[in-house]
CSV table of C-alpha atoms in Angstrom, one decimal:
chain,number,residue,atom,x,y,z
C,18,MET,CA,0.4,-0.3,0.0
C,19,ILE,CA,1.7,3.2,-0.9
C,20,SER,CA,0.2,6.4,1.4
C,21,TRP,CA,-1.3,9.5,0.0
C,22,VAL,CA,1.5,11.7,0.7
C,23,ALA,CA,3.7,9.5,-0.9
C,24,MET,CA,1.1,9.2,-4.4
C,25,ASP,CA,1.6,13.4,-4.1
C,26,ARG,CA,4.9,13.9,-3.8
C,27,ILE,CA,5.7,11.1,-7.0
C,28,VAL,CA,3.5,13.8,-8.9
C,29,GLU,CA,5.1,16.7,-7.8
C,30,ARG,CA,8.6,15.4,-8.6
C,31,LYS,CA,7.1,14.3,-11.7
C,32,ARG,CA,5.0,17.7,-12.5
C,33,ALA,CA,8.7,19.3,-11.9
C,34,THR,CA,10.8,17.5,-14.9
C,35,ASP,CA,8.5,16.4,-17.1
C,36,ALA,CA,6.5,19.3,-19.0
C,37,ALA,CA,4.4,17.1,-21.2
C,38,TYR,CA,3.2,15.2,-17.9
C,39,ARG,CA,2.8,18.8,-15.9
C,40,LYS,CA,0.7,19.7,-18.9
C,41,GLN,CA,-1.0,16.8,-19.0
C,42,GLY,CA,-2.4,16.5,-15.1
C,43,ALA,CA,-2.7,20.6,-14.7
C,44,ASP,CA,-5.6,19.8,-12.9
C,45,LYS,CA,-4.6,17.6,-10.5
C,46,VAL,CA,-5.1,19.1,-7.3
C,47,LEU,CA,-1.3,19.0,-4.8
C,48,ARG,CA,-0.2,20.0,-1.6
C,49,SER,CA,1.6,22.4,-3.2
C,50,ASP,CA,-1.7,24.4,-3.8
C,51,THR,CA,-2.2,25.2,-0.1
C,52,LYS,CA,0.2,27.4,0.2
C,53,ARG,CA,-1.0,30.0,-1.6
C,54,LEU,CA,-4.6,29.8,1.2
C,55,SER,CA,-5.8,31.2,4.3
C,56,ASP,CA,-6.7,28.6,7.0
C,57,GLY,CA,-10.4,30.2,6.1
C,58,GLU,CA,-9.7,29.2,2.1
C,59,LEU,CA,-9.1,25.6,3.2
C,60,LEU,CA,-12.0,25.9,5.4
C,61,ALA,CA,-14.0,27.0,2.8
C,62,LYS,CA,-12.5,23.9,1.2
C,63,LEU,CA,-14.1,22.1,2.7
C,64,ARG,CA,-17.3,23.2,3.5
C,65,SER,CA,-18.4,23.0,0.3
C,66,PHE,CA,-18.3,19.2,0.0
C,67,GLY,CA,-20.7,19.1,2.8
C,68,ILE,CA,-17.9,19.2,5.9
C,69,GLU,CA,-17.9,21.7,8.6
C,70,LEU,CA,-15.3,21.5,11.0
C,71,ASP,CA,-13.7,24.2,13.5
C,72,ARG,CA,-9.8,24.2,15.3
C,73,SER,CA,-11.5,22.7,18.2
C,74,SER,CA,-13.4,19.5,16.4
C,75,LEU,CA,-10.4,18.9,14.2
C,76,GLU,CA,-8.0,18.8,17.4
C,77,GLN,CA,-10.2,16.1,18.6
C,78,LEU,CA,-9.9,13.9,14.9
C,79,CYS,CA,-6.1,14.4,15.2
C,80,ASP,CA,-5.7,13.3,18.5
C,81,GLN,CA,-7.8,9.6,17.2
C,82,ALA,CA,-5.9,9.4,14.1
C,83,LEU,CA,-2.2,9.2,12.6
C,84,SER,CA,-2.8,10.6,9.6
C,85,ALA,CA,-4.8,13.5,7.7
C,86,GLU,CA,-5.6,10.3,5.5
C,87,GLU,CA,-7.3,8.4,8.0
C,88,ILE,CA,-9.7,11.1,9.1
C,89,ALA,CA,-10.3,12.1,5.0
C,90,GLN,CA,-10.8,8.2,4.2
C,91,PRO,CA,-14.1,7.8,5.8
C,92,LEU,CA,-15.5,11.3,4.3
C,93,LEU,CA,-15.1,10.8,1.1
C,94,ASP,CA,-16.6,7.0,1.6
C,95,GLN,CA,-19.8,8.9,2.7
C,96,ARG,CA,-19.8,10.7,-0.5
C,97,THR,CA,-20.7,10.5,-4.1
C,98,PHE,CA,-18.6,12.2,-7.0
C,99,HIS,CA,-19.9,12.3,-10.2
C,100,GLY,CA,-17.3,12.7,-13.1
C,101,ARG,CA,-13.5,12.5,-13.7
C,102,GLN,CA,-13.2,16.3,-12.1
C,103,GLN,CA,-15.5,16.0,-9.0
C,104,GLN,CA,-13.3,13.0,-8.2
C,105,MET,CA,-10.4,15.0,-8.8
C,106,GLU,CA,-11.4,18.1,-6.9
C,107,SER,CA,-12.5,15.7,-4.3
C,108,ASP,CA,-8.7,15.5,-3.3
C,109,TRP,CA,-9.3,18.9,-1.9
C,110,ILE,CA,-10.8,16.9,1.3
C,111,TRP,CA,-7.4,15.2,2.7
C,112,ILE,CA,-4.9,17.8,1.2
C,113,CYS,CA,-6.6,20.7,3.2
C,114,LEU,CA,-7.0,18.4,6.4
C,115,SER,CA,-3.3,17.7,6.5
C,116,ALA,CA,-2.6,21.5,5.7
C,117,LEU,CA,-4.9,22.5,8.6
C,118,TRP,CA,-3.3,20.1,11.1
C,119,GLN,CA,0.5,20.6,10.2
C,120,ARG,CA,-0.4,24.3,10.8
C,121,TRP,CA,-2.9,23.9,13.9
C,122,PHE,CA,-1.1,21.4,15.6
C,123,PRO,CA,2.8,20.9,14.6
C,124,ASP,CA,3.4,19.6,17.9
C,125,LYS,CA,1.1,16.6,17.4
C,126,PRO,CA,3.4,14.2,14.9
C,127,SER,CA,1.5,12.7,11.8
C,128,PHE,CA,2.6,10.3,8.9
C,129,GLU,CA,2.3,13.5,6.2
C,130,ALA,CA,4.8,15.9,8.6
C,131,LEU,CA,7.1,12.5,8.9
C,132,ASP,CA,7.0,11.7,5.6
C,133,ASP,CA,7.7,15.0,4.6
C,134,LYS,CA,11.0,15.0,7.5
C,135,MET,CA,12.2,12.4,6.1
C,136,GLN,CA,12.9,13.6,2.4
C,137,ALA,CA,14.0,16.4,3.9
C,138,GLY,CA,16.7,15.0,5.2
C,139,TYR,CA,17.4,12.7,2.2
C,140,GLU,CA,17.9,16.1,0.4
C,141,LEU,CA,20.1,17.3,2.9
C,142,ARG,CA,22.1,14.5,3.3
C,143,THR,CA,23.0,15.0,-0.4
C,144,SER,CA,23.0,18.7,-0.7
C,145,ASP,CA,24.9,19.7,2.8
C,146,GLY,CA,26.1,16.4,4.1
C,147,ALA,CA,25.4,13.9,7.3
C,148,VAL,CA,24.8,16.6,10.5
C,149,ALA,CA,22.7,18.2,9.0
C,150,ALA,CA,20.7,15.6,7.7
C,151,CYS,CA,20.9,13.6,10.8
C,152,ARG,CA,19.5,17.5,12.6
C,153,VAL,CA,16.0,16.5,10.6
C,154,TRP,CA,16.0,13.0,10.8
C,155,LEU,CA,16.3,13.3,15.0
C,156,GLU,CA,13.0,15.2,14.9
C,157,ALA,CA,11.8,12.6,12.7
C,158,TRP,CA,12.7,9.7,15.0
C,159,SER,CA,11.2,11.5,17.6
C,160,ASP,CA,7.8,11.4,15.6
C,161,VAL,CA,8.5,8.3,14.8
C,162,ALA,CA,8.1,7.2,18.4
C,163,ARG,CA,5.2,8.9,19.1
C,164,ILE,CA,3.5,7.5,16.1
C,165,LEU,CA,4.5,4.2,17.4
C,166,ASP,CA,2.9,5.0,21.3
C,167,LYS,CA,-0.1,6.0,19.7
C,168,GLY,CA,-0.9,3.2,17.2
C,169,ASP,CA,0.1,0.5,20.0
C,170,MET,CA,2.8,-0.4,17.4
C,171,GLN,CA,5.1,-3.3,18.1
C,172,SER,CA,6.9,-3.9,15.1
C,173,ILE,CA,8.7,-2.0,12.4
C,174,GLN,CA,6.7,-4.1,9.8
C,175,GLU,CA,3.1,-3.2,11.6
C,176,PHE,CA,4.1,0.6,11.2
C,177,ASP,CA,5.2,0.8,7.2
C,178,GLU,CA,2.1,-1.4,6.8
C,179,ARG,CA,-0.1,1.7,8.1
C,180,PHE,CA,2.5,4.4,6.7
C,181,GLY,CA,3.0,3.9,3.1
C,182,GLY,CA,5.5,6.1,3.3
C,183,THR,CA,8.2,7.6,0.1
C,184,GLN,CA,10.4,5.7,2.5
C,185,SER,CA,9.9,2.7,4.8
C,186,LEU,CA,10.9,2.6,8.3
C,187,PHE,CA,12.6,-0.4,7.3
C,188,ASN,CA,15.1,1.1,5.3
C,189,TRP,CA,14.9,4.5,6.8
C,190,ILE,CA,15.8,3.8,10.3
C,191,GLN,CA,18.9,1.9,9.0
C,192,ASP,CA,20.0,4.8,6.7
C,193,LEU,CA,19.7,6.9,9.8
C,194,GLU,CA,22.1,5.1,12.6
C,195,GLY,CA,24.7,5.2,9.3
C,196,GLU,CA,24.3,8.8,8.8
C,197,LEU,CA,24.8,9.0,12.5
C,198,TRP,CA,28.1,7.3,12.4
C,199,ASN,CA,29.1,9.7,9.4
C,200,ALA,CA,28.0,13.3,11.4
C,201,GLY,CA,29.5,11.4,14.5
C,202,LEU,CA,33.0,11.4,13.4
C,203,GLU,CA,32.3,15.1,12.8
C,204,ASP,CA,30.7,16.2,16.2
C,205,ARG,CA,30.8,13.1,19.1
C,206,GLN,CA,26.7,14.3,20.0
C,207,PHE,CA,25.6,12.4,17.2
C,208,LEU,CA,27.6,9.0,18.1
C,209,THR,CA,25.1,9.8,21.7
C,210,ALA,CA,22.2,9.8,19.7
C,211,ARG,CA,23.0,6.8,17.8
C,212,ILE,CA,23.3,5.0,21.0
C,213,ALA,CA,20.3,6.0,22.5
C,214,LEU,CA,18.7,4.8,18.5
C,215,CYS,CA,19.7,1.7,19.0
C,216,GLU,CA,19.1,1.0,22.8
C,217,GLU,CA,15.6,2.1,22.0
C,218,GLY,CA,15.1,0.1,18.9
C,219,LEU,CA,16.2,-3.0,20.6
C,220,ARG,CA,13.8,-2.5,23.4
C,221,ARG,CA,10.8,-1.7,20.8
C,222,PHE,CA,11.7,-4.3,18.1
C,223,ARG,CA,12.2,-7.5,19.7
C,224,SER,CA,10.4,-9.8,17.1
C,225,ASP,CA,12.0,-7.9,14.4
C,226,ASP,CA,14.0,-10.3,12.1
C,227,ASP,CA,17.6,-11.4,13.4
C,228,VAL,CA,19.9,-9.4,10.7
C,229,MET,CA,17.9,-6.1,12.1
C,230,THR,CA,18.7,-7.0,15.1
C,231,GLU,CA,22.3,-8.5,14.7
C,232,ASN,CA,23.0,-5.0,13.1
C,233,ARG,CA,21.3,-2.8,15.4
C,234,ARG,CA,23.7,-4.5,17.9
C,235,ARG,CA,27.2,-3.8,15.9
C,236,ALA,CA,25.8,0.0,15.6
C,237,LEU,CA,25.3,-0.3,19.3
C,238,ALA,CA,28.8,-1.6,20.6
C,239,GLU,CA,30.7,0.2,17.5
C,240,SER,CA,29.5,3.6,18.7
C,241,TYR,CA,30.5,3.4,22.5
C,242,TYR,CA,34.1,2.0,21.4
C,243,GLU,CA,34.1,5.0,19.1
C,244,LEU,CA,33.0,7.3,22.3
C,245,GLY,CA,36.3,5.7,24.0
C,246,GLU,CA,33.9,3.2,26.5
C,247,THR,CA,35.4,0.1,25.5
C,248,GLU,CA,34.8,-1.9,28.9
C,249,LYS,CA,30.9,-1.4,27.9
C,250,ALA,CA,31.4,-2.1,24.1
C,251,GLU,CA,33.3,-5.1,25.1
C,252,GLY,CA,31.0,-6.4,28.0
C,253,LEU,CA,27.5,-6.0,25.5
C,254,TYR,CA,30.1,-8.4,22.7
C,255,ARG,CA,30.6,-10.8,25.3
C,256,GLU,CA,27.3,-11.1,26.6
C,257,TRP,CA,26.0,-11.4,23.4
C,258,LEU,CA,28.3,-13.5,21.9
C,259,ASP,CA,28.0,-15.8,25.1
C,260,ALA,CA,24.5,-16.5,24.4
C,261,ASP,CA,24.8,-17.0,20.7
C,262,PRO,CA,28.2,-18.2,19.9
C,263,ARG,CA,27.9,-19.4,16.5
C,264,TRP,CA,27.1,-15.3,15.4
C,265,GLY,CA,30.1,-15.4,13.0
C,266,TRP,CA,29.3,-11.1,12.4
C,267,GLY,CA,29.6,-10.5,16.0
C,268,TRP,CA,32.8,-11.7,16.0
C,269,ILE,CA,33.8,-9.6,13.1
C,270,GLY,CA,32.3,-6.7,14.5
C,271,TRP,CA,33.7,-7.1,18.0
C,272,SER,CA,37.4,-7.5,16.0
C,273,ASP,CA,36.9,-4.3,13.4
C,274,CYS,CA,36.5,-2.4,16.9
C,275,TYR,CA,40.2,-2.8,17.0
C,276,ARG,CA,40.7,-2.9,13.3
C,277,PHE,CA,38.8,0.7,12.3
C,278,THR,CA,39.0,2.7,14.9
C,279,ARG,CA,41.2,5.6,15.2
C,280,THR,CA,44.3,4.9,13.8
C,281,GLU,CA,46.4,5.8,17.4
C,282,ARG,CA,44.1,2.8,19.2
C,283,ARG,CA,44.3,0.2,16.0
C,284,ASP,CA,44.9,-3.0,17.3
C,285,TRP,CA,45.6,-5.6,15.3
C,286,ASN,CA,46.5,-8.0,17.5
C,287,GLY,CA,43.5,-7.5,19.7
C,288,CYS,CA,41.8,-7.9,16.4
C,289,GLU,CA,42.9,-11.1,15.3
C,290,GLN,CA,42.6,-13.2,18.8
C,291,ILE,CA,39.0,-12.2,18.9
C,292,LEU,CA,38.4,-13.6,15.1
C,293,ARG,CA,40.6,-16.7,16.5
C,294,GLU,CA,38.5,-17.2,19.1
C,295,GLY,CA,35.4,-16.9,16.5
C,296,PHE,CA,37.2,-19.0,14.1
C,297,ALA,CA,37.3,-21.8,16.7
C,298,ILE,CA,33.4,-22.4,17.4
C,299,ALA,CA,31.8,-24.9,15.7
C,300,GLY,CA,29.5,-24.3,13.1
C,301,VAL,CA,30.4,-20.5,13.3
C,302,ARG,CA,28.0,-18.8,10.9
C,303,ASP,CA,29.7,-16.8,7.9
C,304,ARG,CA,33.2,-18.6,8.8
C,305,ALA,CA,34.2,-17.5,5.6
C,306,ASP,CA,34.0,-14.1,5.9
C,307,ILE,CA,35.6,-14.3,9.4
C,308,ALA,CA,38.6,-16.2,7.9
C,309,ASP,CA,38.9,-13.2,5.3
C,310,ARG,CA,39.0,-10.9,8.4
C,311,LEU,CA,42.0,-13.2,10.2
C,312,ALA,CA,43.9,-13.1,6.6
C,313,ASP,CA,44.0,-9.0,6.3
C,314,ALA,CA,45.1,-9.1,10.1
C,315,CYS,CA,47.9,-11.4,9.0
C,316,GLU,CA,48.9,-9.6,6.2
C,317,GLU,CA,49.2,-6.6,8.3
C,318,GLN,CA,51.5,-8.0,10.8
C,319,GLY,CA,53.7,-9.1,8.0
C,320,ARG,CA,52.4,-13.0,8.2
C,321,SER,CA,51.9,-13.4,3.9
C,322,GLU,CA,51.7,-16.9,4.0
C,323,GLU,CA,49.4,-17.4,6.7
C,324,ALA,CA,47.2,-14.8,5.5
C,325,LYS,CA,46.9,-16.6,1.9
C,326,GLU,CA,46.5,-19.9,3.6
C,327,LEU,CA,43.5,-18.5,5.3
C,328,ARG,CA,42.3,-16.9,1.8
C,329,ARG,CA,42.1,-20.4,0.6
C,330,GLU,CA,40.0,-21.6,3.9
C,331,ALA,CA,38.0,-18.8,2.7
C,332,GLN,CA,37.3,-20.0,-0.3
C,333,ARG,CA,36.4,-23.5,0.3
C,334,SER,CA,34.3,-21.9,3.5
C,335,ALA,CA,32.2,-20.4,1.1
C,336,ALA,CA,29.1,-22.7,0.3
C,337,THR,CA,26.2,-21.0,-0.4
C,338,VAL,CA,22.9,-21.9,0.2
C,339,GLU,CA,20.0,-21.0,-2.2
C,340,THR,CA,15.9,-21.5,-1.1
C,341,SER,CA,13.2,-21.4,-3.4
C,342,VAL,CA,9.4,-22.0,-2.6
C,343,ASN,CA,7.4,-23.6,-5.1
C,344,VAL,CA,3.5,-23.5,-4.8
C,345,SER,CA,1.3,-26.2,-6.2
C,346,SER,CA,-1.9,-25.1,-9.3
C,347,VAL,CA,-4.2,-25.4,-6.1
C,348,GLY,CA,-2.2,-23.3,-3.7
C,349,LYS,CA,-2.1,-25.9,-0.7
C,350,VAL,CA,1.4,-27.6,-1.1
C,351,LEU,CA,5.0,-26.3,-0.5
C,352,ARG,CA,8.2,-27.9,-2.0
C,353,GLN,CA,11.5,-26.2,-0.7
C,354,LYS,CA,14.3,-26.6,-2.9
C,355,THR,CA,17.8,-26.2,-1.1
C,356,LYS,CA,21.0,-25.8,-3.8
C,357,ILE,CA,24.5,-25.6,-2.5
C,358,ASN,CA,27.4,-24.0,-4.4
C,359,PHE,CA,30.6,-25.1,-3.2
C,360,GLY,CA,33.2,-22.8,-4.8
C,361,GLY,CA,35.6,-24.1,-7.8
C,362,GLU,CA,37.5,-26.3,-5.2
C,363,GLY,CA,35.1,-28.2,-3.9
C,364,LEU,CA,34.8,-28.9,-0.7
C,365,PRO,CA,36.9,-30.6,1.6
C,366,LEU,CA,35.4,-33.2,4.2
C,367,SER,CA,36.6,-31.1,7.4
C,368,GLU,CA,33.7,-29.0,6.2
C,369,LEU,CA,30.8,-31.2,5.7
C,370,SER,CA,29.7,-30.3,9.8
C,371,ASN,CA,29.8,-26.6,8.9
C,372,VAL,CA,27.9,-27.3,6.0
C,373,ALA,CA,25.1,-29.4,8.1
C,374,ALA,CA,24.9,-26.7,11.0
C,375,MET,CA,24.7,-24.9,8.0
C,376,LEU,CA,21.2,-26.3,6.5
C,377,ARG,CA,20.1,-26.6,9.7
C,378,GLY,CA,19.9,-23.1,10.4
C,379,THR,CA,18.3,-22.5,7.0
C,380,PRO,CA,15.2,-20.8,8.0
C,381,PRO,CA,11.8,-22.6,6.8
C,382,PRO,CA,10.0,-21.0,3.9
C,383,ALA,CA,7.7,-17.8,4.2
C,384,PRO,CA,4.0,-18.2,4.5
C,385,VAL,CA,2.3,-18.2,1.1
C,386,THR,CA,0.3,-14.4,1.4
C,387,SER,CA,-1.8,-12.8,-1.3
C,388,HIS,CA,-0.7,-9.4,0.1
C,389,LYS,CA,1.5,-7.7,-2.4
C,390,ILE,CA,4.8,-6.5,-1.3
C,391,GLY,CA,5.8,-3.2,-2.3
C,392,ARG,CA,9.6,-2.4,-4.2
C,393,ASN,CA,10.8,-1.1,-1.1
C,394,GLU,CA,9.6,-2.9,1.6
C,395,PRO,CA,11.7,-5.1,3.4
C,396,CYS,CA,11.7,-9.0,1.4
C,397,ARG,CA,10.3,-11.8,3.2
C,398,CYS,CA,13.0,-14.0,2.2
C,399,GLY,CA,14.2,-12.7,5.8
C,400,SER,CA,17.8,-11.0,3.7
C,401,GLY,CA,17.6,-8.0,5.2
C,402,LYS,CA,17.4,-6.3,2.0
C,403,LYS,CA,14.9,-4.3,0.0
C,404,PHE,CA,12.4,-6.2,-1.9
C,405,LYS,CA,13.4,-4.7,-5.4
C,406,LYS,CA,17.0,-5.8,-5.0
C,407,CYS,CA,16.3,-9.0,-3.4
C,408,CYS,CA,13.6,-11.8,-4.7
C,409,GLY,CA,12.0,-8.9,-6.4
C,410,ALA,CA,15.1,-8.1,-8.5
């Protein structure tokens, strides 16, 4: 589902860049058309559709809804519009409600205002950099938190199903985490903000997919480490890896704190020790990636032959599992097919246990559903990627 504010933005951008489209859709009403209208004129527009509102009655509606669209939809459903022109004119109902909400009650977050802040941050990121974008995006995150509480929503997926914005919360929150890191390299307060974001995300979104949770944990720990709170970062990784020692990227993330931190604190020996501890875990996930990181550590310390052997080990460990789901014509039978690629050199017998562990850990196929997945929504296969860049490619 795509929201009305997202559709409005698409049309607005198309108009700005396409003269033919601009001429063809000249009678299409957009939110930008409200800029020239006073509050009284907006209320008069609503009265022309039989809708009587004042500040008090609109505030009550805003307190019960998450967006102007939620207010407008039942009002539209109650009315009959004759002809294309009248139908297009009916867009004024949502547009007037949206404009009045933002003018009169800017302290009450709405999906429309949130979408605007998200997109403003993307534009600032391109023109002015991470710091400018993050200032706007942290306001947007505050709005997200309040909307989550107001709507009693417990997951990012539940939020996105109601939001339908120009950008999904699933993708945007990952962009925010990344930009807070970039901004934090200029101004340390943004690393503190990143810690708060990650901690709240881990608290709020406990039912989200494992990839999101693991990435958020790594962002949290690396922020503590970069701020000099090394004991806190070490303690978090030890706690997480004691609970799940097979978390390969947990070992990598911990070692990266020693590797990618500021030059004066870089410690290749400490990085290597952590990686070797993870590499020794039976059935550790992403073993090939750990081997690659170990090879880097060996090269940096002048042990090139050992590094070459680890690269070969990484190639041997890089068995990939591809899973597909076939549905019978009657829609009742699910068949899962698993394909394993052992690479050009084949698989040594010593790695069979790791492959078996990998197969045991392969997630079951997603349930068949008639819900259409948006191109910018998270892919249902659990990869952590956008649908358009994964199964929707």
